[in-house]
Tab-separated table of C-alpha atoms in Angstrom:
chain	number	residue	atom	x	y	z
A	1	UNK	CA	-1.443	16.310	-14.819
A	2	UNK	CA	-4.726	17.759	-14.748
A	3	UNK	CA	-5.278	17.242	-11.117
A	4	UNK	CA	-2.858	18.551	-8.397
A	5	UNK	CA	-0.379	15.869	-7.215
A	6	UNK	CA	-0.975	14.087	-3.871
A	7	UNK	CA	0.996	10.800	-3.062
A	8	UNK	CA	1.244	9.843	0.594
A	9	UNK	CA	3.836	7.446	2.706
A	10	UNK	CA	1.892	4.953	4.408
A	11	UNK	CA	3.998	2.716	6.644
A	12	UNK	CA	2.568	0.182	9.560
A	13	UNK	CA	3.435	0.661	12.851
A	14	UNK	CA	4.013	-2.973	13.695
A	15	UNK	CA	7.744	-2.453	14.330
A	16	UNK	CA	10.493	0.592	13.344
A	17	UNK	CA	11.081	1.300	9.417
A	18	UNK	CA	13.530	-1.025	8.073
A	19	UNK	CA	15.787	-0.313	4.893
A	20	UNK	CA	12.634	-2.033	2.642
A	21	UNK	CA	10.222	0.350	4.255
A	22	UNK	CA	12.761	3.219	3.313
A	23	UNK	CA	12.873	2.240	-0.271
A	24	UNK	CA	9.025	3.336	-0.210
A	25	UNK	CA	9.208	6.351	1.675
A	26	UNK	CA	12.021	7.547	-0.272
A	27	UNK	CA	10.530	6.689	-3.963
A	28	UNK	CA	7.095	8.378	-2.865
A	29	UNK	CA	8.632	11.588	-1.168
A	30	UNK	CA	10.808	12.038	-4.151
A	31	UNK	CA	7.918	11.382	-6.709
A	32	UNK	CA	5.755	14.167	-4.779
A	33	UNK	CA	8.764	16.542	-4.133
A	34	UNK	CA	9.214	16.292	-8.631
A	35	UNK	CA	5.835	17.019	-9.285
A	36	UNK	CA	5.576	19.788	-6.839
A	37	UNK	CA	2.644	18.232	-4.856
A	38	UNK	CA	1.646	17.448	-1.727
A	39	UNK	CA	3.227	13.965	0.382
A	40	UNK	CA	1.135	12.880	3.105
A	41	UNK	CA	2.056	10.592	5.551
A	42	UNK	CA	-0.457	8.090	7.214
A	43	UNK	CA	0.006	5.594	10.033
A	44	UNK	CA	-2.081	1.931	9.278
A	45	UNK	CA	-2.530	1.008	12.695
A	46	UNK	CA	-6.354	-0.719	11.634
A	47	UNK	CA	-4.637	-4.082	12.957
A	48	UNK	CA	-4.086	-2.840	16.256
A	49	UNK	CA	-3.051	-5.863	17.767
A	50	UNK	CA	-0.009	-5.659	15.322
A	51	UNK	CA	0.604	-2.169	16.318
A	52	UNK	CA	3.963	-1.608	18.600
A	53	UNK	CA	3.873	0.919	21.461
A	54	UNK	CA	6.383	4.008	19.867
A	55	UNK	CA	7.043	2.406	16.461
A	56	UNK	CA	4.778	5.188	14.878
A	57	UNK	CA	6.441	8.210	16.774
A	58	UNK	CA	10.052	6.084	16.125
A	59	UNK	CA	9.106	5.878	12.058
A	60	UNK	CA	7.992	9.611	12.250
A	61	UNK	CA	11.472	10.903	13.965
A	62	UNK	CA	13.354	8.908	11.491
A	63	UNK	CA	12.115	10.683	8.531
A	64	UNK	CA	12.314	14.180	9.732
A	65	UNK	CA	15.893	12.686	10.487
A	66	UNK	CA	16.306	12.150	6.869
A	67	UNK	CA	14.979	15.808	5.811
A	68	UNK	CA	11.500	14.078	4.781
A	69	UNK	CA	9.089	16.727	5.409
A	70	UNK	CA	5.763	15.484	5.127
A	71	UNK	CA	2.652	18.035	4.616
A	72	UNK	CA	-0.744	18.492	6.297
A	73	UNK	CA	-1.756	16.662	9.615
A	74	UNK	CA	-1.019	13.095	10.327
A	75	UNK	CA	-3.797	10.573	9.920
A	76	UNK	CA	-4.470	7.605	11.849
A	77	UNK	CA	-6.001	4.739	10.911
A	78	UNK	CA	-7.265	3.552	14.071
A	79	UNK	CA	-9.236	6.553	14.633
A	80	UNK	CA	-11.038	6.528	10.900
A	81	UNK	CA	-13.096	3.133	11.279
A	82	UNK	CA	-16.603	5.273	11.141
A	83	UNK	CA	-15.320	5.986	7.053
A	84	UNK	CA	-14.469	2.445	6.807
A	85	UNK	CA	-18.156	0.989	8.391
A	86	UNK	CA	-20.043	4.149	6.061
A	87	UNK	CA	-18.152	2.680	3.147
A	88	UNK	CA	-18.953	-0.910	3.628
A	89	UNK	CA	-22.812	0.174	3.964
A	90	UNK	CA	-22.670	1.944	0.499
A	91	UNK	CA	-21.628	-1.223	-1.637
A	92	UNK	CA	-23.737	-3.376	0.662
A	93	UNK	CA	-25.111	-4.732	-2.129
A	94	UNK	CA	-22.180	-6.183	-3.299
A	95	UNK	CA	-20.985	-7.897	0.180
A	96	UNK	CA	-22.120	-10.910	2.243
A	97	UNK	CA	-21.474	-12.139	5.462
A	98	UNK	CA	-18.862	-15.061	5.890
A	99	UNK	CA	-19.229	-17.918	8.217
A	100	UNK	CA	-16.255	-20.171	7.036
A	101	UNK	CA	-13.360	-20.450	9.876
A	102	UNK	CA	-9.743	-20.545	9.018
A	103	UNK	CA	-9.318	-24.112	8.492
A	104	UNK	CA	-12.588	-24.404	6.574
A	105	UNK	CA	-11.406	-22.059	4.301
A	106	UNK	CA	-7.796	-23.234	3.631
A	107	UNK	CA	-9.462	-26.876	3.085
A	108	UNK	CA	-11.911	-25.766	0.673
A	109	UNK	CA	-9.767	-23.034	-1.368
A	110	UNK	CA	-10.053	-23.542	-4.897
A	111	UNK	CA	-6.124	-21.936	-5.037
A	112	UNK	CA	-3.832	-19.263	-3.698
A	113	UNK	CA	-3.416	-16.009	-4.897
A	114	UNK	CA	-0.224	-14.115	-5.848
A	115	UNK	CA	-0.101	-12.837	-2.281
A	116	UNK	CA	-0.075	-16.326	-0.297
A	117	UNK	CA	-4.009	-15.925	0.848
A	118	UNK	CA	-6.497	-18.345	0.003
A	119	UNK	CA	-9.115	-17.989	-2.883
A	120	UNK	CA	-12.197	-18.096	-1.238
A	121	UNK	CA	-14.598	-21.016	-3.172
A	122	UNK	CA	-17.648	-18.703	-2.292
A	123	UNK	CA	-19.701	-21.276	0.155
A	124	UNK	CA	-21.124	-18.658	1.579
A	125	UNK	CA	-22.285	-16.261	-1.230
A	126	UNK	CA	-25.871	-17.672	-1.504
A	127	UNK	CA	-26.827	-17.144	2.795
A	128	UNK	CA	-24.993	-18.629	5.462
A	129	UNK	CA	-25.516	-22.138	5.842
A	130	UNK	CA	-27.755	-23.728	9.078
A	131	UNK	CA	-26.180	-22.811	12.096
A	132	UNK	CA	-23.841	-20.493	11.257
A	133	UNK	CA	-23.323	-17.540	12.164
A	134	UNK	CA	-21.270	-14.482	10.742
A	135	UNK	CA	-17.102	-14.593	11.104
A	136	UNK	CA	-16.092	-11.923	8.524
A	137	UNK	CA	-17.725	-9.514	5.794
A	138	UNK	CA	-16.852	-10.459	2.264
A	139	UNK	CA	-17.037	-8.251	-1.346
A	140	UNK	CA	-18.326	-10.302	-4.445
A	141	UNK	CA	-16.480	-10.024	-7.724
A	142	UNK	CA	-17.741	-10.302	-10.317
A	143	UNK	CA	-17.792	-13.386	-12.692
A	144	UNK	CA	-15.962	-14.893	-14.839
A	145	UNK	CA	-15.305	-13.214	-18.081
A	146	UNK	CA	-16.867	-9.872	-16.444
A	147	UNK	CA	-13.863	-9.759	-14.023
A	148	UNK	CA	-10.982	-8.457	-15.804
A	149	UNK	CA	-8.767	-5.728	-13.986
A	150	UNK	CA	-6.428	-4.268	-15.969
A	151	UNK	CA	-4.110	-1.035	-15.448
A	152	UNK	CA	-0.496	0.322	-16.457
A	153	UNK	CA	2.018	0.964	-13.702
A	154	UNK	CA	4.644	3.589	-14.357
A	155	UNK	CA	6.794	1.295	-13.683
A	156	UNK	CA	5.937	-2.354	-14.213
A	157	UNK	CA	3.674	-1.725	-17.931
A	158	UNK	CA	0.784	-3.103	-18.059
A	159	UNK	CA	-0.608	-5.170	-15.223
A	160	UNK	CA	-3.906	-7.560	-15.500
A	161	UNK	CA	-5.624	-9.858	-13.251
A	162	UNK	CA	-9.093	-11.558	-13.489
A	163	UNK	CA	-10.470	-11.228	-9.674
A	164	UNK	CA	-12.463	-14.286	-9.524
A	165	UNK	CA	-9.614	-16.198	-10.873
A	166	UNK	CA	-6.578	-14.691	-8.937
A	167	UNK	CA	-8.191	-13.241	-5.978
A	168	UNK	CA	-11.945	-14.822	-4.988
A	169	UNK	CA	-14.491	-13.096	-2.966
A	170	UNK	CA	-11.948	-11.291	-0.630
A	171	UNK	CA	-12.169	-10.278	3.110
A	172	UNK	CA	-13.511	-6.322	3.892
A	173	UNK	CA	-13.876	-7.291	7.422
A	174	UNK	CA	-11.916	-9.890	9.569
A	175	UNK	CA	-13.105	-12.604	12.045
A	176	UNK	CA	-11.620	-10.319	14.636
A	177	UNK	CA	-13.442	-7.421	14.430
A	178	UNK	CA	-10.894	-5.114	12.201
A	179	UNK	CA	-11.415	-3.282	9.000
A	180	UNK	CA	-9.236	-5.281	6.632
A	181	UNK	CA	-6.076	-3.593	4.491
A	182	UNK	CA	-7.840	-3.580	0.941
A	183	UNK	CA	-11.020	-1.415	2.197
A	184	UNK	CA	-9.131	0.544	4.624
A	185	UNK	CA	-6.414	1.533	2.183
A	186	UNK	CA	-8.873	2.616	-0.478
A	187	UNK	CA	-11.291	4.615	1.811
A	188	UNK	CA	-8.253	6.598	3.098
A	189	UNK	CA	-6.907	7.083	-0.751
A	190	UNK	CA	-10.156	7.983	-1.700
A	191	UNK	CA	-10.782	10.924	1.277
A	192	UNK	CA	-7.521	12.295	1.124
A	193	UNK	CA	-8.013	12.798	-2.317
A	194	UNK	CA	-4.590	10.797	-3.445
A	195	UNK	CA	-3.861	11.175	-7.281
A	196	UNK	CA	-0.575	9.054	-6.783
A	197	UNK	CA	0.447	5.687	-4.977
A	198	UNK	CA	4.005	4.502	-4.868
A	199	UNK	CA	4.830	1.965	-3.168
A	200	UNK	CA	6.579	-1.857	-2.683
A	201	UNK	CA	6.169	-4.236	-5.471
A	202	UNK	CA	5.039	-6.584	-2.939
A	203	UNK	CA	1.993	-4.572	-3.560
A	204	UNK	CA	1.218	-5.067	-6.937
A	205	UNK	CA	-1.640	-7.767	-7.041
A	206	UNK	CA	-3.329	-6.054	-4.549
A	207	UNK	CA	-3.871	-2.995	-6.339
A	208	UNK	CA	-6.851	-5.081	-8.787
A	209	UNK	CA	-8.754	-5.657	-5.772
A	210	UNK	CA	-8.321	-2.215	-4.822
A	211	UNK	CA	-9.361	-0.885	-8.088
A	212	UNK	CA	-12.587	-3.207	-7.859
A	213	UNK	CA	-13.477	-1.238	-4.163
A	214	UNK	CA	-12.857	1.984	-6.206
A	215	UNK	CA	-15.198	1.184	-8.870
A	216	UNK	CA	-17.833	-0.021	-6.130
A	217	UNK	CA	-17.593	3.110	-4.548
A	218	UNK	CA	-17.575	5.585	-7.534
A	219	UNK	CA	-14.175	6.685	-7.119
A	220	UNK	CA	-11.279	7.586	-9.554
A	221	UNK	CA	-8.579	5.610	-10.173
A	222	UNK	CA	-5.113	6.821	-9.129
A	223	UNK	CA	-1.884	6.444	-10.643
A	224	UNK	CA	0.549	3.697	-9.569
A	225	UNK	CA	4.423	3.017	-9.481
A	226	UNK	CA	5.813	-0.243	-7.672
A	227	UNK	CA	9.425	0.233	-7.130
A	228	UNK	CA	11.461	-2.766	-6.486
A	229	UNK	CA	11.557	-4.426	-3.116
A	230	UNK	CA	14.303	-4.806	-0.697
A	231	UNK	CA	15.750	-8.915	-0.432
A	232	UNK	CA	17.798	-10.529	2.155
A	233	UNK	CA	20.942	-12.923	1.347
A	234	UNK	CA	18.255	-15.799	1.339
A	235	UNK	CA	15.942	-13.898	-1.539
A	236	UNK	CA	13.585	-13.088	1.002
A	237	UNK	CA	11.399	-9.859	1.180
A	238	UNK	CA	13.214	-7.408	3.528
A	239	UNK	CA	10.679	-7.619	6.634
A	240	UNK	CA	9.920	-7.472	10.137
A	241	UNK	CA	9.534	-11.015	9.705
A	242	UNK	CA	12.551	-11.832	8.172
A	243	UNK	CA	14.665	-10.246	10.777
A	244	UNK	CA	15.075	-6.965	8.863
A	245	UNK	CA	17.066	-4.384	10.995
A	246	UNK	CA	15.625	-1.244	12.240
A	247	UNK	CA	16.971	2.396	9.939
A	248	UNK	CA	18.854	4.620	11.928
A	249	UNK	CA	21.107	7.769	11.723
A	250	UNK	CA	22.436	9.140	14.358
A	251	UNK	CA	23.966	12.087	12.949
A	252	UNK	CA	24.135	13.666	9.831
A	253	UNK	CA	26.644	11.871	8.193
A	254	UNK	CA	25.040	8.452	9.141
A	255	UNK	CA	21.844	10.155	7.939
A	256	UNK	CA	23.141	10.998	4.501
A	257	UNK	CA	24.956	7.311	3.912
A	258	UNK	CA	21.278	5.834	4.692
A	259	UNK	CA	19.930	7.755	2.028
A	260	UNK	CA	22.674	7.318	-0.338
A	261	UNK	CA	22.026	3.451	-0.196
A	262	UNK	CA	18.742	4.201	-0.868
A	263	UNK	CA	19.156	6.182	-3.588
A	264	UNK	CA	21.473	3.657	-4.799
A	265	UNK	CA	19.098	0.462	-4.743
A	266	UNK	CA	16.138	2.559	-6.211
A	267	UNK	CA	19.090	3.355	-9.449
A	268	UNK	CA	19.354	7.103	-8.774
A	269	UNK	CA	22.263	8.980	-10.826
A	270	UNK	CA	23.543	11.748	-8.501
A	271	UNK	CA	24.862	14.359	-10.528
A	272	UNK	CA	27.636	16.542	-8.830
A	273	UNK	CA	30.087	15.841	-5.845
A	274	UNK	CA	29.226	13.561	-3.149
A	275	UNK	CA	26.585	15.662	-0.756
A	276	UNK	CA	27.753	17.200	2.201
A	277	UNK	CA	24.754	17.415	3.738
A	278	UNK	CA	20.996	16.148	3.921
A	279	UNK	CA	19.990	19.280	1.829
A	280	UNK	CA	22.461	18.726	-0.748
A	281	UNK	CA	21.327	15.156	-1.114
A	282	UNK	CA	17.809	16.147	-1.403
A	283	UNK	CA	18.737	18.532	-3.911
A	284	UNK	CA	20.440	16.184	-6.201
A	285	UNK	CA	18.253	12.999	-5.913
A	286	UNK	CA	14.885	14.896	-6.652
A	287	UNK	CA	16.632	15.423	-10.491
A	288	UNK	CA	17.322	12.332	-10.085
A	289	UNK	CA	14.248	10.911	-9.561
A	290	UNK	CA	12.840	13.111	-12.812
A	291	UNK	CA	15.868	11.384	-14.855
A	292	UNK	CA	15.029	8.035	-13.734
A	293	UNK	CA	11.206	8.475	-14.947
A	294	UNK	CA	12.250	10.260	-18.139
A	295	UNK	CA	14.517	6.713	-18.542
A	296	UNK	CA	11.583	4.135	-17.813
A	297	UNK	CA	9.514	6.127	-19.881
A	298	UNK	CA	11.889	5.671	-22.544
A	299	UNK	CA	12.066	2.028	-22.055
A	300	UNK	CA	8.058	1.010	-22.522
């Protein structure tokens, strides 16, 4: 790699990590740790009224728990919305103010997008109509034809999406007042100078729109990897709205059957006896993380 490695663990503080959330952490501590970069850990607390009192410190404690050392300071969301408002000015250009409500928008959407969220028909593109006023901040792809995303993920190939299609004009700043995910995510990336994202699957059509803000604000592309997520019995996403159950390990022998069953759902080969200890697990499943790569490699 030409550039020094710097992935980061990014987890929402809306409840305590849960054995999907883990999967993450795990892939993109093990992915630094191979490299011999840097993993940086950042709280997304921009939706503060999602935000639980503790969860963050809780999510923190569990990882240094589970021997996952993160380096450099902590960042915070919540306390970085001056980036977020200096980035929004720069491609200003390329933005528009929204005065379409909820239901307006769900009755005119001209589809849904691989993530559930309405694709935004663009009534308000050419000026707010008479009367309104402005409910959100919205980014303008680009046309037709000139709005082609298209990028390889270590481990899902090739991935493309046309934005106006799949995606519409989407949301950079809510009705409520709060910095959405997309531009958030991608200001952060793009000041901590991250080379590497890995991450939930659940992820993956987000990262076109994400690559759009990128371009818009003259900023290189990182790599990506989408593991697998977590499902329950019913097939559904492993979530705080599904019911998923909060991580724990109480000792160390709780602590290293946690990250065995990790390690286990992500398809890590532990060579050697069964570890004794959370060092001896992190020892093994860092090799095993290079093996895995070396195999998916192989495979595309």
């Amino acid at each position: 790699m030409s550039n020094p490695y710097i992935g980061r663990f990014a987890p929402s503080p809306s409840g305590p990590l849960h054995a999907g959330s883990l999967v993450a952490a795990m892939a993109s501590y093990l992915d630094a740790r191979w490299h011999r970069g840097t993993w940086l850990i950042r709280i997304e607390d921009i939706d503060e009224g999602r935000s639980v009192p503790g969860a963050a410190e809780g999510i923190l404690q569990l990882l240094a728990a589970l021997g996952m050392a993160h380096d450099g300071e902590i960042v915070w969301q919540s306390r970085r919305k001056h980036l977020y408002e200096a980035a929004a000015a720069r491609i200003g250009h390329d933005t528009y103010p929204c005065g379409c409500n909820r239901r307006e928008i769900a009755d005119s959407r001209i589809g849904v997008a691989p993530d559930g969220s309405a694709i935004y028909p663009g009534t308000c593109r050419h000026g707010l109509g008479p009367g309104r006023t402005m409910r959100s901040l919205r980014v303008r792809v680009p046309v037709a034809g000139e709005d082609t995303i298209t990028f390889v993920d270590r481990f899902a190939g090739s991935v493309t999406q046309h934005l106006a299609r799949d995606a519409g004009d989407f949301v950079l700043k809510r009705a409520d007042g709060f910095w959405a995910y997309q531009l958030a995510v991608v200001v952060d990336d793009i000041e901590q100078g991250v080379t590497d994202i890995v991450r939930g699957a659940d992820l993956l059509d987000s990262t076109p729109r994400q690559i759009h803000l990128q371009r818009l604000l003259g900023a290189p592309t990182p790599r990506y990897l989408h593991v697998p997520v977590v499902r329950n019995s019913n097939g559904e996403k492993l979530s705080k709205q599904t019911g998923a159950l909060a991580v724990t390990a109480g000792d160390a022998p709780a602590a290293i059957s946690v990250l065995m069953e990790t390690a286990a759902f992500l398809g890590l080969v532990l060579d050697g006896p069964a570890p004794d200890s959370i060092e001896a697990f992190w020892r093994a499943a860092i090799p095993a993380w290079g093996q895995l790569l070396a195999e998916r490699a192989a495979e595309s």
